[in-house]
Amino acid sequence: QVQAAESGGGLVQAGGSLRLSCVYSPSTFRAKVIAWYRQTPGEQRELVGTIADTGDTKYADSVKGRFTLSRDSGQNTGFLDMNSLTIEYAAVYSCNAHGIYYDGLRWLPRSAWGQGTRVTVSS
């Protein structure tokens, strides 16, 4: 079945940058939309932004101008570039790949969540 996995999280100093990746599989899974979320303890998961297979992007107001979404559909990978990070952006970031999956017979709608990757920002 379909899977997604994030990587790239870690510790960064305030003002620094990080690039998160979301790899989805298998190769027969075509993600129409890759969505990124973040969550901090005690808070609800917040949508950070989405990128469609057309390249169209949408961002939460809180990250506009600071975060950039991109993707390499040939590599089944989405990217979240985060710049000028401050403590308020520390969170667990997750991706969701939503699209269609070919099981050898037909295309089926499928969605895959990653396990999340933690971003810690030090002051």
mmCIF file of N, CA and C in Angstrom:
data_model
loop_
_atom_site.group_PDB
_atom_site.id
_atom_site.type_symbol
_atom_site.label_atom_id
_atom_site.label_comp_id
_atom_site.label_asym_id
_atom_site.label_seq_id
_atom_site.Cartn_x
_atom_site.Cartn_y
_atom_site.Cartn_z
ATOM 1 N N GLN A 1 0.841 -1.184 0.000
ATOM 2 C CA GLN A 1 0.000 0.000 0.000
ATOM 3 C C GLN A 1 0.881 1.240 0.000
ATOM 4 N N VAL A 2 0.241 2.394 0.139
ATOM 5 C CA VAL A 2 0.987 3.635 0.035
ATOM 6 C C VAL A 2 1.575 4.054 1.370
ATOM 7 N N GLN A 3 2.686 4.745 1.292
ATOM 8 C CA GLN A 3 3.378 5.211 2.485
ATOM 9 C C GLN A 3 3.975 6.589 2.223
ATOM 10 N N ALA A 4 4.221 7.290 3.302
ATOM 11 C CA ALA A 4 4.920 8.575 3.228
ATOM 12 C C ALA A 4 5.855 8.664 4.419
ATOM 13 N N ALA A 5 6.966 9.347 4.230
ATOM 14 C CA ALA A 5 7.937 9.475 5.314
ATOM 15 C C ALA A 5 8.641 10.815 5.210
ATOM 16 N N GLU A 6 8.692 11.517 6.319
ATOM 17 C CA GLU A 6 9.381 12.804 6.366
ATOM 18 C C GLU A 6 10.806 12.622 6.881
ATOM 19 N N SER A 7 11.627 13.560 6.508
ATOM 20 C CA SER A 7 12.987 13.611 7.039
ATOM 21 C C SER A 7 13.460 15.061 6.981
ATOM 22 N N GLY A 8 14.554 15.312 7.684
ATOM 23 C CA GLY A 8 15.149 16.635 7.628
ATOM 24 C C GLY A 8 14.964 17.481 8.860
ATOM 25 N N GLY A 9 14.167 16.990 9.800
ATOM 26 C CA GLY A 9 13.980 17.753 11.016
ATOM 27 C C GLY A 9 15.237 17.721 11.874
ATOM 28 N N GLY A 10 15.251 18.555 12.892
ATOM 29 C CA GLY A 10 16.398 18.597 13.783
ATOM 30 C C GLY A 10 16.443 19.905 14.540
ATOM 31 N N LEU A 11 17.600 20.180 15.068
ATOM 32 C CA LEU A 11 17.819 21.380 15.870
ATOM 33 C C LEU A 11 18.445 22.470 15.004
ATOM 34 N N VAL A 12 17.881 23.644 15.065
ATOM 35 C CA VAL A 12 18.406 24.768 14.307
ATOM 36 C C VAL A 12 18.371 26.009 15.181
ATOM 37 N N GLN A 13 19.321 26.871 15.000
ATOM 38 C CA GLN A 13 19.333 28.121 15.759
ATOM 39 C C GLN A 13 18.306 29.088 15.179
ATOM 40 N N ALA A 14 17.809 29.930 16.022
ATOM 41 C CA ALA A 14 16.872 30.948 15.561
ATOM 42 C C ALA A 14 17.514 31.742 14.434
ATOM 43 N N GLY A 15 16.736 31.961 13.390
ATOM 44 C CA GLY A 15 17.251 32.648 12.211
ATOM 45 C C GLY A 15 17.757 31.708 11.146
ATOM 46 N N GLY A 16 17.879 30.453 11.493
ATOM 47 C CA GLY A 16 18.389 29.471 10.555
ATOM 48 C C GLY A 16 17.320 28.892 9.649
ATOM 49 N N SER A 17 17.750 27.928 8.849
ATOM 50 C CA SER A 17 16.872 27.319 7.861
ATOM 51 C C SER A 17 16.942 25.804 7.942
ATOM 52 N N LEU A 18 15.888 25.186 7.464
ATOM 53 C CA LEU A 18 15.835 23.734 7.357
ATOM 54 C C LEU A 18 15.066 23.366 6.110
ATOM 55 N N ARG A 19 15.385 22.239 5.565
ATOM 56 C CA ARG A 19 14.607 21.680 4.460
ATOM 57 C C ARG A 19 14.081 20.324 4.897
ATOM 58 N N LEU A 20 12.777 20.185 4.882
ATOM 59 C CA LEU A 20 12.137 18.915 5.169
ATOM 60 C C LEU A 20 11.770 18.242 3.854
ATOM 61 N N SER A 21 11.832 16.925 3.869
ATOM 62 C CA SER A 21 11.448 16.145 2.697
ATOM 63 C C SER A 21 10.325 15.195 3.063
ATOM 64 N N CYS A 22 9.499 14.926 2.079
ATOM 65 C CA CYS A 22 8.409 13.955 2.232
ATOM 66 C C CYS A 22 8.491 13.021 1.037
ATOM 67 N N VAL A 23 8.894 11.801 1.298
ATOM 68 C CA VAL A 23 8.985 10.802 0.240
ATOM 69 C C VAL A 23 7.778 9.888 0.337
ATOM 70 N N TYR A 24 7.089 9.737 -0.773
ATOM 71 C CA TYR A 24 5.926 8.853 -0.775
ATOM 72 C C TYR A 24 6.181 7.691 -1.744
ATOM 73 N N SER A 25 5.567 6.597 -1.434
ATOM 74 C CA SER A 25 5.792 5.359 -2.194
ATOM 75 C C SER A 25 4.532 4.521 -2.190
ATOM 76 N N PRO A 26 4.464 3.514 -3.116
ATOM 77 C CA PRO A 26 5.452 3.107 -4.103
ATOM 78 C C PRO A 26 5.449 4.017 -5.331
ATOM 79 N N SER A 27 6.174 3.626 -6.323
ATOM 80 C CA SER A 27 6.305 4.460 -7.515
ATOM 81 C C SER A 27 4.989 4.589 -8.267
ATOM 82 N N THR A 28 4.065 3.670 -8.036
ATOM 83 C CA THR A 28 2.765 3.717 -8.707
ATOM 84 C C THR A 28 1.762 4.577 -7.956
ATOM 85 N N PHE A 29 2.214 5.260 -6.949
ATOM 86 C CA PHE A 29 1.376 6.186 -6.193
ATOM 87 C C PHE A 29 1.636 7.584 -6.731
ATOM 88 N N ARG A 30 0.603 8.199 -7.268
ATOM 89 C CA ARG A 30 0.693 9.539 -7.834
ATOM 90 C C ARG A 30 0.031 10.518 -6.873
ATOM 91 N N ALA A 31 0.832 11.319 -6.215
ATOM 92 C CA ALA A 31 0.275 12.264 -5.259
ATOM 93 C C ALA A 31 -0.231 13.504 -5.975
ATOM 94 N N LYS A 32 -1.526 13.713 -5.947
ATOM 95 C CA LYS A 32 -2.105 14.905 -6.542
ATOM 96 C C LYS A 32 -1.792 16.134 -5.701
ATOM 97 N N VAL A 33 -1.826 15.924 -4.408
ATOM 98 C CA VAL A 33 -1.565 17.019 -3.473
ATOM 99 C C VAL A 33 -0.672 16.515 -2.345
ATOM 100 N N ILE A 34 0.307 17.303 -2.004
ATOM 101 C CA ILE A 34 1.109 17.041 -0.810
ATOM 102 C C ILE A 34 0.810 18.171 0.161
ATOM 103 N N ALA A 35 0.357 17.799 1.330
ATOM 104 C CA ALA A 35 0.035 18.785 2.357
ATOM 105 C C ALA A 35 1.010 18.647 3.508
ATOM 106 N N TRP A 36 1.402 19.771 4.054
ATOM 107 C CA TRP A 36 2.275 19.781 5.223
ATOM 108 C C TRP A 36 1.518 20.365 6.410
ATOM 109 N N TYR A 37 1.725 19.745 7.555
ATOM 110 C CA TYR A 37 1.086 20.164 8.794
ATOM 111 C C TYR A 37 2.150 20.321 9.878
ATOM 112 N N ARG A 38 1.794 21.035 10.911
ATOM 113 C CA ARG A 38 2.650 21.098 12.094
ATOM 114 C C ARG A 38 1.788 21.026 13.328
ATOM 115 N N GLN A 39 2.392 20.512 14.377
ATOM 116 C CA GLN A 39 1.664 20.370 15.637
ATOM 117 C C GLN A 39 2.616 20.551 16.799
ATOM 118 N N THR A 40 2.156 21.308 17.778
ATOM 119 C CA THR A 40 2.898 21.471 19.023
ATOM 120 C C THR A 40 2.086 20.853 20.149
ATOM 121 N N PRO A 41 2.735 20.491 21.251
ATOM 122 C CA PRO A 41 2.016 19.842 22.360
ATOM 123 C C PRO A 41 0.824 20.664 22.829
ATOM 124 N N GLY A 42 -0.287 19.988 22.964
ATOM 125 C CA GLY A 42 -1.485 20.640 23.464
ATOM 126 C C GLY A 42 -2.243 21.431 22.432
ATOM 127 N N GLU A 43 -1.729 21.472 21.223
ATOM 128 C CA GLU A 43 -2.385 22.238 20.175
ATOM 129 C C GLU A 43 -2.895 21.320 19.077
ATOM 130 N N GLN A 44 -3.849 21.817 18.341
ATOM 131 C CA GLN A 44 -4.340 21.050 17.208
ATOM 132 C C GLN A 44 -3.351 21.128 16.049
ATOM 133 N N ARG A 45 -3.421 20.119 15.239
ATOM 134 C CA ARG A 45 -2.578 20.107 14.050
ATOM 135 C C ARG A 45 -2.992 21.250 13.135
ATOM 136 N N GLU A 46 -2.006 21.939 12.612
ATOM 137 C CA GLU A 46 -2.244 23.121 11.784
ATOM 138 C C GLU A 46 -1.724 22.875 10.371
ATOM 139 N N LEU A 47 -2.543 23.214 9.404
ATOM 140 C CA LEU A 47 -2.117 23.093 8.020
ATOM 141 C C LEU A 47 -1.108 24.195 7.700
ATOM 142 N N VAL A 48 0.044 23.794 7.203
ATOM 143 C CA VAL A 48 1.092 24.751 6.849
ATOM 144 C C VAL A 48 0.937 25.199 5.403
ATOM 145 N N GLY A 49 0.685 24.219 4.535
ATOM 146 C CA GLY A 49 0.516 24.556 3.132
ATOM 147 C C GLY A 49 0.328 23.307 2.297
ATOM 148 N N THR A 50 -0.028 23.522 1.040
ATOM 149 C CA THR A 50 -0.226 22.430 0.105
ATOM 150 C C THR A 50 0.440 22.754 -1.216
ATOM 151 N N ILE A 51 0.835 21.682 -1.894
ATOM 152 C CA ILE A 51 1.347 21.839 -3.244
ATOM 153 C C ILE A 51 0.694 20.779 -4.116
ATOM 154 N N ALA A 52 0.118 21.223 -5.212
ATOM 155 C CA ALA A 52 -0.550 20.297 -6.128
ATOM 156 C C ALA A 52 0.441 19.776 -7.162
ATOM 157 N N ASP A 53 -0.011 18.768 -7.908
ATOM 158 C CA ASP A 53 0.876 18.217 -8.942
ATOM 159 C C ASP A 53 1.083 19.201 -10.090
ATOM 160 N N THR A 54 0.268 20.257 -10.126
ATOM 161 C CA THR A 54 0.446 21.319 -11.109
ATOM 162 C C THR A 54 1.527 22.304 -10.682
ATOM 163 N N GLY A 55 1.925 22.195 -9.413
ATOM 164 C CA GLY A 55 2.885 23.138 -8.859
ATOM 165 C C GLY A 55 2.242 24.267 -8.091
ATOM 166 N N ASP A 56 0.923 24.359 -8.174
ATOM 167 C CA ASP A 56 0.220 25.402 -7.429
ATOM 168 C C ASP A 56 0.400 25.196 -5.930
ATOM 169 N N THR A 57 0.655 26.267 -5.241
ATOM 170 C CA THR A 57 0.886 26.201 -3.805
ATOM 171 C C THR A 57 -0.076 27.117 -3.057
ATOM 172 N N LYS A 58 -0.349 26.719 -1.837
ATOM 173 C CA LYS A 58 -1.128 27.533 -0.913
ATOM 174 C C LYS A 58 -0.436 27.472 0.430
ATOM 175 N N TYR A 59 -0.448 28.601 1.142
ATOM 176 C CA TYR A 59 0.246 28.675 2.422
ATOM 177 C C TYR A 59 -0.654 29.258 3.496
ATOM 178 N N ALA A 60 -0.422 28.798 4.717
ATOM 179 C CA ALA A 60 -1.063 29.446 5.848
ATOM 180 C C ALA A 60 -0.470 30.840 5.992
ATOM 181 N N ASP A 61 -1.276 31.762 6.450
ATOM 182 C CA ASP A 61 -0.807 33.144 6.602
ATOM 183 C C ASP A 61 0.429 33.222 7.500
ATOM 184 N N SER A 62 0.497 32.333 8.476
ATOM 185 C CA SER A 62 1.571 32.370 9.461
ATOM 186 C C SER A 62 2.938 32.027 8.878
ATOM 187 N N VAL A 63 2.959 31.428 7.680
ATOM 188 C CA VAL A 63 4.238 31.004 7.109
ATOM 189 C C VAL A 63 4.539 31.663 5.770
ATOM 190 N N LYS A 64 3.622 32.462 5.269
ATOM 191 C CA LYS A 64 3.839 33.117 3.982
ATOM 192 C C LYS A 64 5.094 33.969 4.008
ATOM 193 N N GLY A 65 5.895 33.807 2.975
ATOM 194 C CA GLY A 65 7.120 34.575 2.888
ATOM 195 C C GLY A 65 8.286 33.964 3.641
ATOM 196 N N ARG A 66 8.001 32.948 4.412
ATOM 197 C CA ARG A 66 9.045 32.314 5.218
ATOM 198 C C ARG A 66 9.264 30.861 4.786
ATOM 199 N N PHE A 67 8.158 30.189 4.415
ATOM 200 C CA PHE A 67 8.223 28.788 4.001
ATOM 201 C C PHE A 67 7.962 28.693 2.499
ATOM 202 N N THR A 68 8.601 27.715 1.868
ATOM 203 C CA THR A 68 8.390 27.474 0.441
ATOM 204 C C THR A 68 8.192 25.983 0.201
ATOM 205 N N LEU A 69 7.140 25.665 -0.526
ATOM 206 C CA LEU A 69 6.866 24.287 -0.884
ATOM 207 C C LEU A 69 7.316 24.021 -2.319
ATOM 208 N N SER A 70 7.856 22.848 -2.529
ATOM 209 C CA SER A 70 8.219 22.427 -3.869
ATOM 210 C C SER A 70 8.090 20.903 -3.925
ATOM 211 N N ARG A 71 8.260 20.358 -5.118
ATOM 212 C CA ARG A 71 8.166 18.909 -5.243
ATOM 213 C C ARG A 71 8.930 18.449 -6.466
ATOM 214 N N ASP A 72 9.314 17.202 -6.413
ATOM 215 C CA ASP A 72 9.928 16.518 -7.539
ATOM 216 C C ASP A 72 9.092 15.260 -7.750
ATOM 217 N N SER A 73 8.108 15.382 -8.617
ATOM 218 C CA SER A 73 7.194 14.258 -8.799
ATOM 219 C C SER A 73 7.898 13.033 -9.368
ATOM 220 N N GLY A 74 8.964 13.257 -10.131
ATOM 221 C CA GLY A 74 9.710 12.128 -10.683
ATOM 222 C C GLY A 74 10.385 11.309 -9.601
ATOM 223 N N GLN A 75 10.679 11.971 -8.489
ATOM 224 C CA GLN A 75 11.305 11.289 -7.358
ATOM 225 C C GLN A 75 10.310 11.032 -6.233
ATOM 226 N N ASN A 76 9.039 11.280 -6.496
ATOM 227 C CA ASN A 76 7.997 11.071 -5.478
ATOM 228 C C ASN A 76 8.357 11.764 -4.173
ATOM 229 N N THR A 77 8.781 13.008 -4.276
ATOM 230 C CA THR A 77 9.235 13.727 -3.087
ATOM 231 C C THR A 77 8.682 15.151 -3.056
ATOM 232 N N GLY A 78 8.271 15.561 -1.883
ATOM 233 C CA GLY A 78 7.887 16.938 -1.658
ATOM 234 C C GLY A 78 8.865 17.574 -0.678
ATOM 235 N N PHE A 79 9.003 18.894 -0.775
ATOM 236 C CA PHE A 79 9.951 19.600 0.076
ATOM 237 C C PHE A 79 9.276 20.783 0.759
ATOM 238 N N LEU A 80 9.722 21.025 1.971
ATOM 239 C CA LEU A 80 9.283 22.196 2.714
ATOM 240 C C LEU A 80 10.542 22.929 3.157
ATOM 241 N N ASP A 81 10.799 24.065 2.563
ATOM 242 C CA ASP A 81 11.939 24.890 2.932
ATOM 243 C C ASP A 81 11.488 25.950 3.925
ATOM 244 N N MET A 82 12.144 25.972 5.049
ATOM 245 C CA MET A 82 11.775 26.882 6.126
ATOM 246 C C MET A 82 12.949 27.821 6.400
ATOM 247 N N ASN A 83 12.688 29.099 6.342
ATOM 248 C CA ASN A 83 13.734 30.090 6.529
ATOM 249 C C ASN A 83 13.404 31.021 7.691
ATOM 250 N N SER A 84 14.451 31.652 8.195
ATOM 251 C CA SER A 84 14.295 32.634 9.283
ATOM 252 C C SER A 84 13.451 32.060 10.415
ATOM 253 N N LEU A 85 13.827 30.900 10.821
ATOM 254 C CA LEU A 85 13.032 30.210 11.845
ATOM 255 C C LEU A 85 13.141 30.886 13.203
ATOM 256 N N THR A 86 12.047 30.921 13.873
ATOM 257 C CA THR A 86 11.982 31.388 15.249
ATOM 258 C C THR A 86 11.374 30.291 16.104
ATOM 259 N N ILE A 87 11.407 30.501 17.393
ATOM 260 C CA ILE A 87 10.937 29.471 18.321
ATOM 261 C C ILE A 87 9.491 29.087 18.043
ATOM 262 N N GLU A 88 8.707 30.034 17.576
ATOM 263 C CA GLU A 88 7.287 29.746 17.348
ATOM 264 C C GLU A 88 7.072 28.716 16.243
ATOM 265 N N TYR A 89 8.091 28.436 15.456
ATOM 266 C CA TYR A 89 7.955 27.458 14.381
ATOM 267 C C TYR A 89 8.441 26.069 14.787
ATOM 268 N N ALA A 90 8.883 25.941 16.023
ATOM 269 C CA ALA A 90 9.252 24.628 16.517
ATOM 270 C C ALA A 90 7.997 23.773 16.644
ATOM 271 N N ALA A 91 8.035 22.586 16.077
ATOM 272 C CA ALA A 91 6.866 21.718 16.067
ATOM 273 C C ALA A 91 7.257 20.378 15.456
ATOM 274 N N VAL A 92 6.313 19.467 15.474
ATOM 275 C CA VAL A 92 6.447 18.243 14.689
ATOM 276 C C VAL A 92 5.744 18.493 13.366
ATOM 277 N N TYR A 93 6.475 18.326 12.307
ATOM 278 C CA TYR A 93 5.947 18.565 10.967
ATOM 279 C C TYR A 93 5.647 17.227 10.302
ATOM 280 N N SER A 94 4.458 17.163 9.714
ATOM 281 C CA SER A 94 4.030 15.941 9.050
ATOM 282 C C SER A 94 3.580 16.258 7.631
ATOM 283 N N CYS A 95 3.677 15.255 6.790
ATOM 284 C CA CYS A 95 3.164 15.435 5.439
ATOM 285 C C CYS A 95 2.074 14.410 5.175
ATOM 286 N N ASN A 96 1.208 14.788 4.273
ATOM 287 C CA ASN A 96 0.171 13.891 3.781
ATOM 288 C C ASN A 96 0.197 13.938 2.271
ATOM 289 N N ALA A 97 0.354 12.779 1.681
ATOM 290 C CA ALA A 97 0.317 12.674 0.225
ATOM 291 C C ALA A 97 -1.025 12.084 -0.155
ATOM 292 N N HIS A 98 -1.743 12.816 -0.989
ATOM 293 C CA HIS A 98 -3.096 12.383 -1.373
ATOM 294 C C HIS A 98 -3.156 12.283 -2.888
ATOM 295 N N GLY A 99 -3.588 11.108 -3.372
ATOM 296 C CA GLY A 99 -3.656 10.952 -4.817
ATOM 297 C C GLY A 99 -4.269 9.647 -5.230
ATOM 298 N N ILE A 100 -3.654 9.016 -6.237
ATOM 299 C CA ILE A 100 -4.174 7.761 -6.760
ATOM 300 C C ILE A 100 -3.046 6.740 -6.838
ATOM 301 N N TYR A 101 -3.451 5.523 -6.635
ATOM 302 C CA TYR A 101 -2.494 4.423 -6.572
ATOM 303 C C TYR A 101 -2.914 3.341 -7.551
ATOM 304 N N TYR A 102 -1.963 2.855 -8.345
ATOM 305 C CA TYR A 102 -2.249 1.794 -9.293
ATOM 306 C C TYR A 102 -1.846 0.460 -8.690
ATOM 307 N N ASP A 103 -2.833 -0.414 -8.508
ATOM 308 C CA ASP A 103 -2.552 -1.697 -7.846
ATOM 309 C C ASP A 103 -2.281 -2.818 -8.837
ATOM 310 N N GLY A 104 -2.097 -2.438 -10.084
ATOM 311 C CA GLY A 104 -1.851 -3.430 -11.120
ATOM 312 C C GLY A 104 -3.059 -3.683 -11.995
ATOM 313 N N LEU A 105 -4.201 -3.259 -11.463
ATOM 314 C CA LEU A 105 -5.442 -3.456 -12.202
ATOM 315 C C LEU A 105 -6.186 -2.145 -12.428
ATOM 316 N N ARG A 106 -6.128 -1.290 -11.460
ATOM 317 C CA ARG A 106 -6.932 -0.069 -11.510
ATOM 318 C C ARG A 106 -6.284 1.010 -10.645
ATOM 319 N N TRP A 107 -6.737 2.259 -10.885
ATOM 320 C CA TRP A 107 -6.303 3.377 -10.075
ATOM 321 C C TRP A 107 -7.286 3.580 -8.930
ATOM 322 N N LEU A 108 -6.732 3.689 -7.749
ATOM 323 C CA LEU A 108 -7.553 3.830 -6.539
ATOM 324 C C LEU A 108 -7.150 5.084 -5.776
ATOM 325 N N PRO A 109 -8.108 5.791 -5.209
ATOM 326 C CA PRO A 109 -7.744 6.951 -4.385
ATOM 327 C C PRO A 109 -7.072 6.495 -3.095
ATOM 328 N N ARG A 110 -5.988 7.134 -2.745
ATOM 329 C CA ARG A 110 -5.248 6.771 -1.545
ATOM 330 C C ARG A 110 -4.640 8.012 -0.922
ATOM 331 N N SER A 111 -4.405 7.912 0.381
ATOM 332 C CA SER A 111 -3.789 8.987 1.139
ATOM 333 C C SER A 111 -2.799 8.380 2.111
ATOM 334 N N ALA A 112 -1.646 8.972 2.245
ATOM 335 C CA ALA A 112 -0.618 8.445 3.135
ATOM 336 C C ALA A 112 -0.078 9.546 4.032
ATOM 337 N N TRP A 113 0.022 9.225 5.304
ATOM 338 C CA TRP A 113 0.598 10.138 6.293
ATOM 339 C C TRP A 113 1.992 9.668 6.672
ATOM 340 N N GLY A 114 2.872 10.624 6.874
ATOM 341 C CA GLY A 114 4.168 10.295 7.423
ATOM 342 C C GLY A 114 4.107 10.268 8.941
ATOM 343 N N GLN A 115 5.204 9.864 9.553
ATOM 344 C CA GLN A 115 5.236 9.742 11.015
ATOM 345 C C GLN A 115 5.568 11.060 11.699
ATOM 346 N N GLY A 116 6.011 12.028 10.910
ATOM 347 C CA GLY A 116 6.356 13.335 11.462
ATOM 348 C C GLY A 116 7.845 13.458 11.726
ATOM 349 N N THR A 117 8.317 14.667 11.633
ATOM 350 C CA THR A 117 9.714 14.955 11.949
ATOM 351 C C THR A 117 9.757 16.209 12.813
ATOM 352 N N ARG A 118 10.552 16.156 13.856
ATOM 353 C CA ARG A 118 10.556 17.241 14.830
ATOM 354 C C ARG A 118 11.530 18.331 14.451
ATOM 355 N N VAL A 119 11.065 19.546 14.539
ATOM 356 C CA VAL A 119 11.903 20.726 14.331
ATOM 357 C C VAL A 119 12.017 21.472 15.652
ATOM 358 N N THR A 120 13.236 21.642 16.104
ATOM 359 C CA THR A 120 13.512 22.359 17.347
ATOM 360 C C THR A 120 14.315 23.598 17.022
ATOM 361 N N VAL A 121 13.896 24.722 17.546
ATOM 362 C CA VAL A 121 14.580 25.985 17.286
ATOM 363 C C VAL A 121 15.133 26.508 18.600
ATOM 364 N N SER A 122 16.428 26.747 18.622
ATOM 365 C CA SER A 122 17.065 27.266 19.834
ATOM 366 C C SER A 122 17.264 28.771 19.712
ATOM 367 N N SER A 123 17.162 29.434 20.841
ATOM 368 C CA SER A 123 17.301 30.894 20.838
ATOM 369 C C SER A 123 18.755 31.313 20.969
#
